[in-house]
PDB file of C-alpha atoms in Angstrom:
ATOM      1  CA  UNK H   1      10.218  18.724  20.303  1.00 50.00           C
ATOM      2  CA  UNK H   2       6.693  18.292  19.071  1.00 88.00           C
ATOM      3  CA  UNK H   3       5.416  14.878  18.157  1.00 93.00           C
ATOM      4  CA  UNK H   4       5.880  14.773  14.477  1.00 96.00           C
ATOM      5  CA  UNK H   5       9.273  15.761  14.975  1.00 95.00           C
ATOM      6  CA  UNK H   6       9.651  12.953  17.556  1.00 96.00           C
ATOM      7  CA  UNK H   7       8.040  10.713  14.798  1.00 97.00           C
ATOM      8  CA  UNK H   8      10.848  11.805  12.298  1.00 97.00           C
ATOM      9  CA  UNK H   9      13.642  11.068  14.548  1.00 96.00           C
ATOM     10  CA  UNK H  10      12.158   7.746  15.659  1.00 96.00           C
ATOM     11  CA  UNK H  11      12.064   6.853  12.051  1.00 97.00           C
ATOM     12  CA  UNK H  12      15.391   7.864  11.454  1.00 95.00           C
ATOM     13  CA  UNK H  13      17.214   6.280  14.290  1.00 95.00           C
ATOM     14  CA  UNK H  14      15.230   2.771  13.346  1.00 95.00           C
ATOM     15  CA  UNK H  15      16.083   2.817   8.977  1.00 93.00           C
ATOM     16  CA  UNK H  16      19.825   2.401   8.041  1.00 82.00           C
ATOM     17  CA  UNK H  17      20.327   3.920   4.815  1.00 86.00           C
ATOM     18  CA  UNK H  18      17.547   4.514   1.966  1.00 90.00           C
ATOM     19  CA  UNK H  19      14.809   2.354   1.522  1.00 88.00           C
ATOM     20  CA  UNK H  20      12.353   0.088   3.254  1.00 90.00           C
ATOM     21  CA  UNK H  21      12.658  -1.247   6.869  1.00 92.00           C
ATOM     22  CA  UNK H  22      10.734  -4.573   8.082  1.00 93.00           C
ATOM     23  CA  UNK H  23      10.053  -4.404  11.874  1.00 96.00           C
ATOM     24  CA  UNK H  24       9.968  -6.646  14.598  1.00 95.00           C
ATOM     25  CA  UNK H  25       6.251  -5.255  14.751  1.00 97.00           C
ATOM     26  CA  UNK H  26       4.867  -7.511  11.399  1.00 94.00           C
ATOM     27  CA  UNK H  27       2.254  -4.534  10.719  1.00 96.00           C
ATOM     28  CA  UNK H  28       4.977  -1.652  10.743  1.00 97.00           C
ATOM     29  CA  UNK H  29       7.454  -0.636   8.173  1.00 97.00           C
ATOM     30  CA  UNK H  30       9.986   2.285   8.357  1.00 97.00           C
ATOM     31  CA  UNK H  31      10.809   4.268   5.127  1.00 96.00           C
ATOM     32  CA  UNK H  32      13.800   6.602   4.303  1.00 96.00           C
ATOM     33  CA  UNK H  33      14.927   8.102   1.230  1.00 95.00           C
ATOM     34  CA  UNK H  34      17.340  11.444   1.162  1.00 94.00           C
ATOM     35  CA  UNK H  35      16.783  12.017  -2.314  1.00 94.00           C
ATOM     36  CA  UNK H  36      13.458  12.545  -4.583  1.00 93.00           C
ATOM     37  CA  UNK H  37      12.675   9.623  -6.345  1.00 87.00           C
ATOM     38  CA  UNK H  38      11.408   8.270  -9.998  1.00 80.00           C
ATOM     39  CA  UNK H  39       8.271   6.636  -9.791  1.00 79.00           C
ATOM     40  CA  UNK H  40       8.462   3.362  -8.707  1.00 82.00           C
ATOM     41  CA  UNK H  41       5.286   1.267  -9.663  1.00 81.00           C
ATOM     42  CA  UNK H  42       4.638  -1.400  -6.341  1.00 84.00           C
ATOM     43  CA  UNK H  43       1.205  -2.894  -4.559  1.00 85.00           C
ATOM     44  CA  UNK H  44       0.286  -0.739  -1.574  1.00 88.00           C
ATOM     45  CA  UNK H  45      -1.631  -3.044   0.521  1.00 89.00           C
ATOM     46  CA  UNK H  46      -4.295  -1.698   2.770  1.00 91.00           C
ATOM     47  CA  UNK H  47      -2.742   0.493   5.025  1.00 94.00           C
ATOM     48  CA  UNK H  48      -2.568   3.762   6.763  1.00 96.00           C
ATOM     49  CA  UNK H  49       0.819   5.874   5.673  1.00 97.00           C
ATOM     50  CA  UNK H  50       2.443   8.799   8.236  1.00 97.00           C
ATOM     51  CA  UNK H  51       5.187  10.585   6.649  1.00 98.00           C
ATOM     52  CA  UNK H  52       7.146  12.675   9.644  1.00 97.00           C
ATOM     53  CA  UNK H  53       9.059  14.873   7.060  1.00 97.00           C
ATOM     54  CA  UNK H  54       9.228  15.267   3.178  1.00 97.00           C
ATOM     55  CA  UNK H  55       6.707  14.999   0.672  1.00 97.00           C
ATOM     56  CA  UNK H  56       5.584  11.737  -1.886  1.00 97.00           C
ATOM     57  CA  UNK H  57       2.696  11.577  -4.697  1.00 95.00           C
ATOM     58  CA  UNK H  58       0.858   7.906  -5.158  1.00 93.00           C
ATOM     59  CA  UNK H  59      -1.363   7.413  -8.694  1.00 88.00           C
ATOM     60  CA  UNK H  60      -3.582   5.169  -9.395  1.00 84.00           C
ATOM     61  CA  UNK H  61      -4.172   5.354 -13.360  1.00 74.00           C
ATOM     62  CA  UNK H  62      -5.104   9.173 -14.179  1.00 76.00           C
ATOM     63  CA  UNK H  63      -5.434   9.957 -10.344  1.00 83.00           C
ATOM     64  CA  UNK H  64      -2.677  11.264  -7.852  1.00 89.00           C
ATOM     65  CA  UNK H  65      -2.926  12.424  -4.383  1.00 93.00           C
ATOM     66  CA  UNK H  66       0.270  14.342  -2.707  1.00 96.00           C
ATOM     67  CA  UNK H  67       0.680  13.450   1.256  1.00 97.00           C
ATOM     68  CA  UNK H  68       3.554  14.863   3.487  1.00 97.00           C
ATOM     69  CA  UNK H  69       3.654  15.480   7.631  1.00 96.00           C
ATOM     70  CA  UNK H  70       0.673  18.043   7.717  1.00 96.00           C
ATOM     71  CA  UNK H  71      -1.627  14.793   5.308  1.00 96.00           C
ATOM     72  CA  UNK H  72      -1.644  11.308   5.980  1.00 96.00           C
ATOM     73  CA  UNK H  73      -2.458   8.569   3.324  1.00 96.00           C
ATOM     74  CA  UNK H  74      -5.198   6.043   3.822  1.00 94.00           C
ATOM     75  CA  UNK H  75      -5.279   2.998   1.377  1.00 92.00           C
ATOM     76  CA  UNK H  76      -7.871   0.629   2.254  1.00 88.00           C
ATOM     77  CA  UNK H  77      -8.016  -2.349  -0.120  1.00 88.00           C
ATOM     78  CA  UNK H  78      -4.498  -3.542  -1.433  1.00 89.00           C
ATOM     79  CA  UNK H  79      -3.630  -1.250  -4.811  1.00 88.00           C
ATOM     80  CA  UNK H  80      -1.042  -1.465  -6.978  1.00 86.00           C
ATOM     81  CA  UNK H  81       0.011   2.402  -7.081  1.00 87.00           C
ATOM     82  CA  UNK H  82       2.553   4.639  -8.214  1.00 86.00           C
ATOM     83  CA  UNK H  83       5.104   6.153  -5.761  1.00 90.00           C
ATOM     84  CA  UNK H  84       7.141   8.965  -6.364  1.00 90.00           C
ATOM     85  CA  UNK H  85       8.681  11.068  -3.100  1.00 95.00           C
ATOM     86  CA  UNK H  86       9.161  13.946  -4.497  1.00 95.00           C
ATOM     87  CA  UNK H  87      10.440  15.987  -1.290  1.00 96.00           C
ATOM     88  CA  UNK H  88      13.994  14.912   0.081  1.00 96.00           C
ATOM     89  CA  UNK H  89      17.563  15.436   0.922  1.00 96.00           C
ATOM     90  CA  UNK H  90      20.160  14.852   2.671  1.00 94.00           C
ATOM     91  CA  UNK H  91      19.759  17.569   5.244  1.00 95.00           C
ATOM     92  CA  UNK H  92      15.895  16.362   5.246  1.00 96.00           C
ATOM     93  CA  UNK H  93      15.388  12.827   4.227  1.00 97.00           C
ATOM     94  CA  UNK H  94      11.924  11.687   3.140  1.00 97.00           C
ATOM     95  CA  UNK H  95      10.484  10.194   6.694  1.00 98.00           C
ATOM     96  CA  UNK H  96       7.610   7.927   6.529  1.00 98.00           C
ATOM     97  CA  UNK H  97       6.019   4.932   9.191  1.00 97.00           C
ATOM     98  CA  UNK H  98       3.344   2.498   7.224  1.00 97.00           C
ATOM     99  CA  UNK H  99       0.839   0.744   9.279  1.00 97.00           C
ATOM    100  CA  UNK H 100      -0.744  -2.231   7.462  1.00 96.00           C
ATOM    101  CA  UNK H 101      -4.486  -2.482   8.721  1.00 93.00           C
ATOM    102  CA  UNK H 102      -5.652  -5.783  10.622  1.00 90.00           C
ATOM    103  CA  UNK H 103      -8.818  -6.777   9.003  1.00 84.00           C
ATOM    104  CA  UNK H 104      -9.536  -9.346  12.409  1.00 85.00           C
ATOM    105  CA  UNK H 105      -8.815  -6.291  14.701  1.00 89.00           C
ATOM    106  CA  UNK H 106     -11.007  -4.207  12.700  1.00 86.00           C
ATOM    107  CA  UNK H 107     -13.776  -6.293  12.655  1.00 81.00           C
ATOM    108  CA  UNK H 108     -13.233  -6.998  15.789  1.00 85.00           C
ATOM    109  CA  UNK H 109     -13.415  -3.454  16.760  1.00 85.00           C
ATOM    110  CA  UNK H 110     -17.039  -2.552  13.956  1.00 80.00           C
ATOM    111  CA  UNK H 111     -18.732  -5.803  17.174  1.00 75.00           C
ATOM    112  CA  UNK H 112     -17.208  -3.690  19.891  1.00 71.00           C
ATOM    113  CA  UNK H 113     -18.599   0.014  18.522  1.00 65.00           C
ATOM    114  CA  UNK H 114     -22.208  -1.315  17.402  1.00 58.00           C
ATOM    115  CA  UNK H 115     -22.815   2.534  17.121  1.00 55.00           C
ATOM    116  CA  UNK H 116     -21.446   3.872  13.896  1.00 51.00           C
ATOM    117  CA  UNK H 117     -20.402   7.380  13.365  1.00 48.00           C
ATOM    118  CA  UNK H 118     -22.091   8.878  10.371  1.00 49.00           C
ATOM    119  CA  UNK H 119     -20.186   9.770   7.672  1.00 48.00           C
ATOM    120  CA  UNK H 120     -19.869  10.059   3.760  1.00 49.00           C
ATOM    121  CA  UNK H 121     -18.587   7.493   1.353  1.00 54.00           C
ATOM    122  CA  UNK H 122     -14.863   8.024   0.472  1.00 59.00           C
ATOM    123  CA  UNK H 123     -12.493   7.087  -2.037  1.00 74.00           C
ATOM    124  CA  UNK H 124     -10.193   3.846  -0.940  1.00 82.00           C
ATOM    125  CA  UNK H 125      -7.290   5.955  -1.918  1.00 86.00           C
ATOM    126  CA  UNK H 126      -7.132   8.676   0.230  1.00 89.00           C
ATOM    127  CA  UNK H 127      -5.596  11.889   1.753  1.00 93.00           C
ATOM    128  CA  UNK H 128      -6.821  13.546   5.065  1.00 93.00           C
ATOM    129  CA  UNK H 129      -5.447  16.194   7.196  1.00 94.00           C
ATOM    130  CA  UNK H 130      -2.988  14.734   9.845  1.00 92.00           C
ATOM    131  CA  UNK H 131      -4.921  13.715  13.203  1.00 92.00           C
ATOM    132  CA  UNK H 132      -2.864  14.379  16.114  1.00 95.00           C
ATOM    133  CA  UNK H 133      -3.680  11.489  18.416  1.00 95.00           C
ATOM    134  CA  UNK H 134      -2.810   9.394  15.079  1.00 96.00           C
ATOM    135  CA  UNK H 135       0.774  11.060  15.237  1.00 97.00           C
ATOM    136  CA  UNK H 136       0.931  10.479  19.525  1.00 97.00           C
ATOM    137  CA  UNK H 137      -0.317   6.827  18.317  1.00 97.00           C
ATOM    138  CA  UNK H 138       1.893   6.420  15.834  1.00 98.00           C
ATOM    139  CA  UNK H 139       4.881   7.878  17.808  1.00 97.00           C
ATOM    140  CA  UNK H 140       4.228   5.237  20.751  1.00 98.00           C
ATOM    141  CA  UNK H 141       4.145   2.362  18.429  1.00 98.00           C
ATOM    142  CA  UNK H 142       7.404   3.236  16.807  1.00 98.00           C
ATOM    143  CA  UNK H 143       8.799   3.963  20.029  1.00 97.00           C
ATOM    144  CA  UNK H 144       8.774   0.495  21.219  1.00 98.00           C
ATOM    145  CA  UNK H 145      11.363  -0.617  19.009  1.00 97.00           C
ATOM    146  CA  UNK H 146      13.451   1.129  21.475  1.00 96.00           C
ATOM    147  CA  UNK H 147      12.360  -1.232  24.382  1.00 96.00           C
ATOM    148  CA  UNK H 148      11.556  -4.486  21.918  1.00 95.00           C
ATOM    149  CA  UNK H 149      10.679  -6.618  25.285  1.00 97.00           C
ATOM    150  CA  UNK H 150       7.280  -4.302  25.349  1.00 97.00           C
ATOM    151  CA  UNK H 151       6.299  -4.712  21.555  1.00 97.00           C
ATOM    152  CA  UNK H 152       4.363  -8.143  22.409  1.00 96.00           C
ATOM    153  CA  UNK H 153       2.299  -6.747  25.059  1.00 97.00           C
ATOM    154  CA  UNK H 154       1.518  -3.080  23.777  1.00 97.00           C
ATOM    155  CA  UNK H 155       1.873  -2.793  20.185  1.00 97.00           C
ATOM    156  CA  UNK H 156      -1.145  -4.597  19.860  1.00 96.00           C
ATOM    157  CA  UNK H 157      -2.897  -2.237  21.957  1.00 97.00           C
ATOM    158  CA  UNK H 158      -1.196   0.890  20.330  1.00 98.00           C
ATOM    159  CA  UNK H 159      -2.469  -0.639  16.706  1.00 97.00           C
ATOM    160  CA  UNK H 160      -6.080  -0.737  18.409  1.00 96.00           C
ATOM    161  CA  UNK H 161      -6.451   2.279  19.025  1.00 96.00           C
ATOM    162  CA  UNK H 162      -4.852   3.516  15.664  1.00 96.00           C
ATOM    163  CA  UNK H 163      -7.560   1.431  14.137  1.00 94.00           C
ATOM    164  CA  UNK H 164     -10.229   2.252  16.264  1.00 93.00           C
ATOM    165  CA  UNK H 165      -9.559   6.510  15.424  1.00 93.00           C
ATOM    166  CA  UNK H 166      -9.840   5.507  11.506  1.00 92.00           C
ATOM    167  CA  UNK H 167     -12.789   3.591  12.391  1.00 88.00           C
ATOM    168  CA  UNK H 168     -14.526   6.643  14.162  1.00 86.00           C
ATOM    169  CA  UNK H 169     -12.523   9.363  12.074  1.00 85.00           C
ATOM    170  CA  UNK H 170     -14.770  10.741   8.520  1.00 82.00           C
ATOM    171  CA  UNK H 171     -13.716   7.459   6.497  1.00 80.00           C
ATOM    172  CA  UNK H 172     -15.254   5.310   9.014  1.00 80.00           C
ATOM    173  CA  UNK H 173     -17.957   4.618   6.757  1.00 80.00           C
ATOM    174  CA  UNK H 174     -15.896   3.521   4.030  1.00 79.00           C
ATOM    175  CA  UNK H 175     -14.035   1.372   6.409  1.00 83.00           C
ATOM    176  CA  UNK H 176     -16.859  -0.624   7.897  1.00 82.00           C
ATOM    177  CA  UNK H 177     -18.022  -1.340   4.129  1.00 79.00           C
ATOM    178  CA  UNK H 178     -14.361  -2.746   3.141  1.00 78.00           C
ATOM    179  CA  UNK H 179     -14.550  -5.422   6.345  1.00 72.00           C
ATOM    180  CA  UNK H 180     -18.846  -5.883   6.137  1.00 73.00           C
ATOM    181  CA  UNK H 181     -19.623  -9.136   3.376  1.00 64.00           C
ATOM    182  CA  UNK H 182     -21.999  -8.739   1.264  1.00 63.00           C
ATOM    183  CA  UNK H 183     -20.701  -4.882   0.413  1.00 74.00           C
ATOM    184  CA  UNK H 184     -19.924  -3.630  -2.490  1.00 77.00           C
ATOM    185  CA  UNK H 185     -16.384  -3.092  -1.141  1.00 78.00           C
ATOM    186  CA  UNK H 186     -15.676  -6.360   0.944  1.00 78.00           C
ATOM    187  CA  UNK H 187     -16.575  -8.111  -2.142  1.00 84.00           C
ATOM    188  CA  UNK H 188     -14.232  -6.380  -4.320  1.00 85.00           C
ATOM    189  CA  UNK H 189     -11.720  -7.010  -1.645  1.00 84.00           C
ATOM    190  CA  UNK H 190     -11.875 -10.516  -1.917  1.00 86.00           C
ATOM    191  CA  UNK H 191     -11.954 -10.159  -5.561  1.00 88.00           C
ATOM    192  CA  UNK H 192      -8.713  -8.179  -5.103  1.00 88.00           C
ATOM    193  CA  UNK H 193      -7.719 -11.444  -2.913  1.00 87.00           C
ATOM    194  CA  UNK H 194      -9.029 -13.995  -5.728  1.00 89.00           C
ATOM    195  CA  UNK H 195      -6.759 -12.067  -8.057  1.00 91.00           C
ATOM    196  CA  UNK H 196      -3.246 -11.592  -6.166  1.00 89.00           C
ATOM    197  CA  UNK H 197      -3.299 -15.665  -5.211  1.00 89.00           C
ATOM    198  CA  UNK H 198      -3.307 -16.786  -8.896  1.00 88.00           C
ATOM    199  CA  UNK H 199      -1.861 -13.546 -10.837  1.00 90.00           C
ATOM    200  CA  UNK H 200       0.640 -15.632 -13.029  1.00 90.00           C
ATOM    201  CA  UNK H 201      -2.482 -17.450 -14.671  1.00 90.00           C
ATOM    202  CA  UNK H 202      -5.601 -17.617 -16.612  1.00 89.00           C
ATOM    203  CA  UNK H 203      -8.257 -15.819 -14.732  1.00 86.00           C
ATOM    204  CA  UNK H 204     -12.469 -16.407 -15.647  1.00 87.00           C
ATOM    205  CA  UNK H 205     -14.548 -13.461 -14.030  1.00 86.00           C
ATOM    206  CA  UNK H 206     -17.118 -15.885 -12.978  1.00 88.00           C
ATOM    207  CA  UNK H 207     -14.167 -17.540 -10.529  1.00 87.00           C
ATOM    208  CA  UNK H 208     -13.402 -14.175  -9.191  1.00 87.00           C
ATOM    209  CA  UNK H 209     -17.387 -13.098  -8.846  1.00 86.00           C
ATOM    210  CA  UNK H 210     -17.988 -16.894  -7.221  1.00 88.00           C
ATOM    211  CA  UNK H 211     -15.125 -16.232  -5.085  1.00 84.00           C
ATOM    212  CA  UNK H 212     -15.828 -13.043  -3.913  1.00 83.00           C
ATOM    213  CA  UNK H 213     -19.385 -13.253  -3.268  1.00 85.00           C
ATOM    214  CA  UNK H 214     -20.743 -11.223  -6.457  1.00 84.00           C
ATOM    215  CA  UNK H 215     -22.908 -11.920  -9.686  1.00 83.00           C
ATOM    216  CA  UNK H 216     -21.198 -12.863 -12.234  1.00 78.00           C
ATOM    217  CA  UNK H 217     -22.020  -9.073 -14.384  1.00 77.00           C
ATOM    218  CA  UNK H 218     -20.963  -7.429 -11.085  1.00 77.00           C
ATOM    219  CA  UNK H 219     -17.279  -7.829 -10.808  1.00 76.00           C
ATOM    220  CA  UNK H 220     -16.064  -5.246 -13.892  1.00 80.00           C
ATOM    221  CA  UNK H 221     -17.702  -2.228 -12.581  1.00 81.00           C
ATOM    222  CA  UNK H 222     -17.846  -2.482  -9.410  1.00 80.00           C
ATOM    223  CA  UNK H 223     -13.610  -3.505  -9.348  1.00 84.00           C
ATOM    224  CA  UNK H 224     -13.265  -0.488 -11.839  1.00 83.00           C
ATOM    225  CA  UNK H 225     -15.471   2.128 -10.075  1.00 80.00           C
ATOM    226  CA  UNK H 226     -13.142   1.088  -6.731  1.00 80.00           C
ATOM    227  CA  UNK H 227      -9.501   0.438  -8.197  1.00 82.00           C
ATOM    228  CA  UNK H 228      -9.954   2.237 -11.188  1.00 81.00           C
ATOM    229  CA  UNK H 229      -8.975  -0.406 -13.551  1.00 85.00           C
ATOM    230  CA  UNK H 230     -10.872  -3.810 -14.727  1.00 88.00           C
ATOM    231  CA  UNK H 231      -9.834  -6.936 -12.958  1.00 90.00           C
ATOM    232  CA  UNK H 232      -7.614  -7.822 -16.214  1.00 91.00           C
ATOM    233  CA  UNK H 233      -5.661  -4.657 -16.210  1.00 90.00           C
ATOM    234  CA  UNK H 234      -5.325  -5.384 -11.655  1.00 90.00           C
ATOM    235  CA  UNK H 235      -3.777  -8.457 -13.137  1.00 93.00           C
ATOM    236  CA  UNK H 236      -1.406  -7.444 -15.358  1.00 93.00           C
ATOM    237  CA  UNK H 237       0.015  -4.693 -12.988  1.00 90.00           C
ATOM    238  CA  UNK H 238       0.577  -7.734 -10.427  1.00 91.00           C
ATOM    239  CA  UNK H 239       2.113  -9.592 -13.423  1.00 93.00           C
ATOM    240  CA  UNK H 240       4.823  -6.655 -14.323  1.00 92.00           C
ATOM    241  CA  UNK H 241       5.716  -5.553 -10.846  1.00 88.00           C
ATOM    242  CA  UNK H 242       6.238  -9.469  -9.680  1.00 90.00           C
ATOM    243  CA  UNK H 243       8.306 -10.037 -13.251  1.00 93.00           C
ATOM    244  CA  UNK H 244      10.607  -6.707 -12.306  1.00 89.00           C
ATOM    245  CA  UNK H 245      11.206  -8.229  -9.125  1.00 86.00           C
ATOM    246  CA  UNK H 246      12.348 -11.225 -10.199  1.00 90.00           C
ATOM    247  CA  UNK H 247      14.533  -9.665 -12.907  1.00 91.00           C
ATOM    248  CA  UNK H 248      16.126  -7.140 -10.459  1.00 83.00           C
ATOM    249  CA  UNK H 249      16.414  -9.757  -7.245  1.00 81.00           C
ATOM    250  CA  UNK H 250      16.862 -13.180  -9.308  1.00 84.00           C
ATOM    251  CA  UNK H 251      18.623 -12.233 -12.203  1.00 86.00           C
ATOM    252  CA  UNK H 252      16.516 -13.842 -14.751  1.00 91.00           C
ATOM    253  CA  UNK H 253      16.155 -12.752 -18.685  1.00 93.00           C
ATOM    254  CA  UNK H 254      13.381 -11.028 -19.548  1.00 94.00           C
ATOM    255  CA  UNK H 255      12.150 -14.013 -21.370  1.00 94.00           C
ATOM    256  CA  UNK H 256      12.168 -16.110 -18.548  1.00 95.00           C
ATOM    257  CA  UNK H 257      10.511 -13.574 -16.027  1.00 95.00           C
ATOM    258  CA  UNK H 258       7.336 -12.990 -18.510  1.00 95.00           C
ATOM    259  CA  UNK H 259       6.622 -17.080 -18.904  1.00 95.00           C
ATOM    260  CA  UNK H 260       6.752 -17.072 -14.801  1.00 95.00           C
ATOM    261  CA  UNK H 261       4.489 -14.556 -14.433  1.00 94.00           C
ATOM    262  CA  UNK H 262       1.881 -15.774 -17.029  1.00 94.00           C
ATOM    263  CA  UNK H 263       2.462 -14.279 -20.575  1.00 95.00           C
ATOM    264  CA  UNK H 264       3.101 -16.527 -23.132  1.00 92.00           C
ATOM    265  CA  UNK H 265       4.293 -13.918 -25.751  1.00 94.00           C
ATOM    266  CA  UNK H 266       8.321 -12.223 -25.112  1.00 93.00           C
ATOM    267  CA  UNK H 267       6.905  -9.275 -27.028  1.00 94.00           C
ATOM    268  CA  UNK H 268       3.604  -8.311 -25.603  1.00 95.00           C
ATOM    269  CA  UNK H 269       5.469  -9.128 -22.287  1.00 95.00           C
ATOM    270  CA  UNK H 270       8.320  -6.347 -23.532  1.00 95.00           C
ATOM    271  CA  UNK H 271       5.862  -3.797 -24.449  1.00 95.00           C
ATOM    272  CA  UNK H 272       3.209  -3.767 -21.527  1.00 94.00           C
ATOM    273  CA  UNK H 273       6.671  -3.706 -20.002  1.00 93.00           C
ATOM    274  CA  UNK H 274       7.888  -0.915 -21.647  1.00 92.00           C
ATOM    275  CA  UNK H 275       4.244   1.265 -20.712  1.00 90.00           C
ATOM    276  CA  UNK H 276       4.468   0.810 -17.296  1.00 87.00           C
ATOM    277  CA  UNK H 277       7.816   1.370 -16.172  1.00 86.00           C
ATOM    278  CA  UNK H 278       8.668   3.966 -19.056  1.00 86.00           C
ATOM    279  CA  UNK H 279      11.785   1.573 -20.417  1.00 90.00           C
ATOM    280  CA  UNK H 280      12.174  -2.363 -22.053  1.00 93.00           C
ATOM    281  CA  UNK H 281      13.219  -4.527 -19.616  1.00 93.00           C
ATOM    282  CA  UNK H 282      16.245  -4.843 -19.732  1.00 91.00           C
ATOM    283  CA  UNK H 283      17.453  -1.309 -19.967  1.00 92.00           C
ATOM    284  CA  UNK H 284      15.125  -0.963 -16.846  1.00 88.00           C
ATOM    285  CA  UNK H 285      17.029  -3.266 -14.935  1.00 88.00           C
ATOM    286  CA  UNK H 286      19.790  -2.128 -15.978  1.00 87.00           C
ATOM    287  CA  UNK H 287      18.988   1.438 -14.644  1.00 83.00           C
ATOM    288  CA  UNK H 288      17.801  -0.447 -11.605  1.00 76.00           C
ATOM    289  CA  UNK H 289      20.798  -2.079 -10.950  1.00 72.00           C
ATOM    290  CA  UNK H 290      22.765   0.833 -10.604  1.00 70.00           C
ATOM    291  CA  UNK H 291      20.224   1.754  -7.353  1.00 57.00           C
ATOM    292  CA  UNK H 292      20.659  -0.589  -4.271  1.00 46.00           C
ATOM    293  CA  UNK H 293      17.357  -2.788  -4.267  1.00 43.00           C
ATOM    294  CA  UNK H 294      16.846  -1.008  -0.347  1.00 39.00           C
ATOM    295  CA  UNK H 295      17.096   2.535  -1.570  1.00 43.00           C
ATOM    296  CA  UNK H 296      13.975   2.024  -3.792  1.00 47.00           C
ATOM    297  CA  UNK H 297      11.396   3.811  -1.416  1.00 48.00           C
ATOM    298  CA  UNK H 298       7.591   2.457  -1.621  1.00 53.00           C
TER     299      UNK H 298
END
């Protein structure tokens, strides 16, 4: 059995059912789904994504990438993306391990390697041919959930390393930008930060530039240039996804779910609604509700 089939089956014995699994490891989450999915709309925070079997596409506005076991998926500030798996069965379930990045590890790591590997700047939403010491990496880590009294001592070890190959892999440069201040990047990070604390109100661009470290003409193009969409329109994506949540998991009215998430207006609420999840609310959740909450894959 080679090691992306020993990924897969690690996966699989660890996920019961469809959907996402939390770990005992906080940076590692199992995903299953044994069907193609719609797209489902959902923040994708900075994170490296291995999928073991099957296929998914992620958008971000006008852009898509398609990863699957012979691509991996490299996110590197936290997105709000698209995800649609659109390779799956029974037989051969969509397989997929996602490894949230450690910004104190890696910068921990950038002091350790003064010496940086040269390399090109990169989109933060990316796709790259599979690495295999990623997939041995990878492989270990989830392996330890089969002996959970070795996670404390050598996931964090296993999770170096992963980090330390994206460090000194062809998006190294890009990575080293995201966690150095004063770059273009780490600043639009902690814009990105500014922005997710306080979603549900008012936002003034000068907060988010003071905050992050920018002038106060930088933030729109240099957030749009990175994310693809102004800080406003980052905002309003956090808005809609938190507001479906609450709907689907709380049982709220529409109504009620747009003043908790910031809009003061039911029918601007309905229709930015209605643009990014292709339905009103409420026949959304209703649709929704006829899924299990797990077996919506990320």
């Amino acid at each position: 059995m080679d090691r992306i089939n020993e990924l897969a089956a690690g996966i699989d014995r660890h996920v019961a059912g469809n959907g996402i699994c939390t770990t005992t490891m906080p940076h590692l989450s199992l995903i299953r789904s044994d069907a193609p999915s719609g797209p489902t709309p959902a923040v994708y925070e900075a994170s490296l994504c291995l999928i073991a079997q099957g296929s998914k596409r992620v958008s971000i506005g006008e852009h898509s990438v398609v990863y699957d076991a012979a691509h991996y998926l490299l996110v590197s500030v936290d997105l709000p993306l698209v995800g649609h798996v659109i390779d799956a069965s029974p037989e051969r379930p969509y397989l997929c391990c996602k490894i949230d990045l450690d910004p104190a590890m890696l910068a921990d790591l950038m002091i350790s390697e003064r010496e940086a590997v040269p390399g090109v700047d990169l989109p933060v939403l990316g796709v790259y041919p599979t690495d295999p010491d990623l997939i041995d990496a990878a492989c270990r880590l989830v392996g330890l959930l089969d002996r959970p009294e070795t996670i404390r001592a050598l996931a964090p070890l296993i999770e170096r390393e992963i980090l330390y190959r994206l460090l000194t892999g062809p998006h190294g440069t890009m990575l080293r930008r995201v966690a150095t201040a004063g770059s273009n990047l780490h600043q639009v990070s902690r814009a990105i930060a500014a922005i997710r604390r306080s979603f549900d109100g008012p936002i003034r661009i000068d907060d988010v530039a003071a905050e992050a470290g920018m002038s106060p003409s930088s933030p729109h193009a240099h957030f749009k240039a990175i994310t693809r969409m102004t800080p406003l329109e980052y905002q309003k994506q956090l808005r809609l996804q938190e507001a479906r949540r609450l709907m689907l998991v709380g049982g709220i009215t529409a109504s009620t779910a747009g003043f908790a998430v910031g809009y003061e207006s039911p029918s601007q609420f309905s229709r930015e609604y209605k643009r990014l999840f292709g339905a009103p609310p409420r026949t959304d959740i209703e649709r929704l509700h006829a899924v299990p909450v797990a077996a919506m894959p990320l």
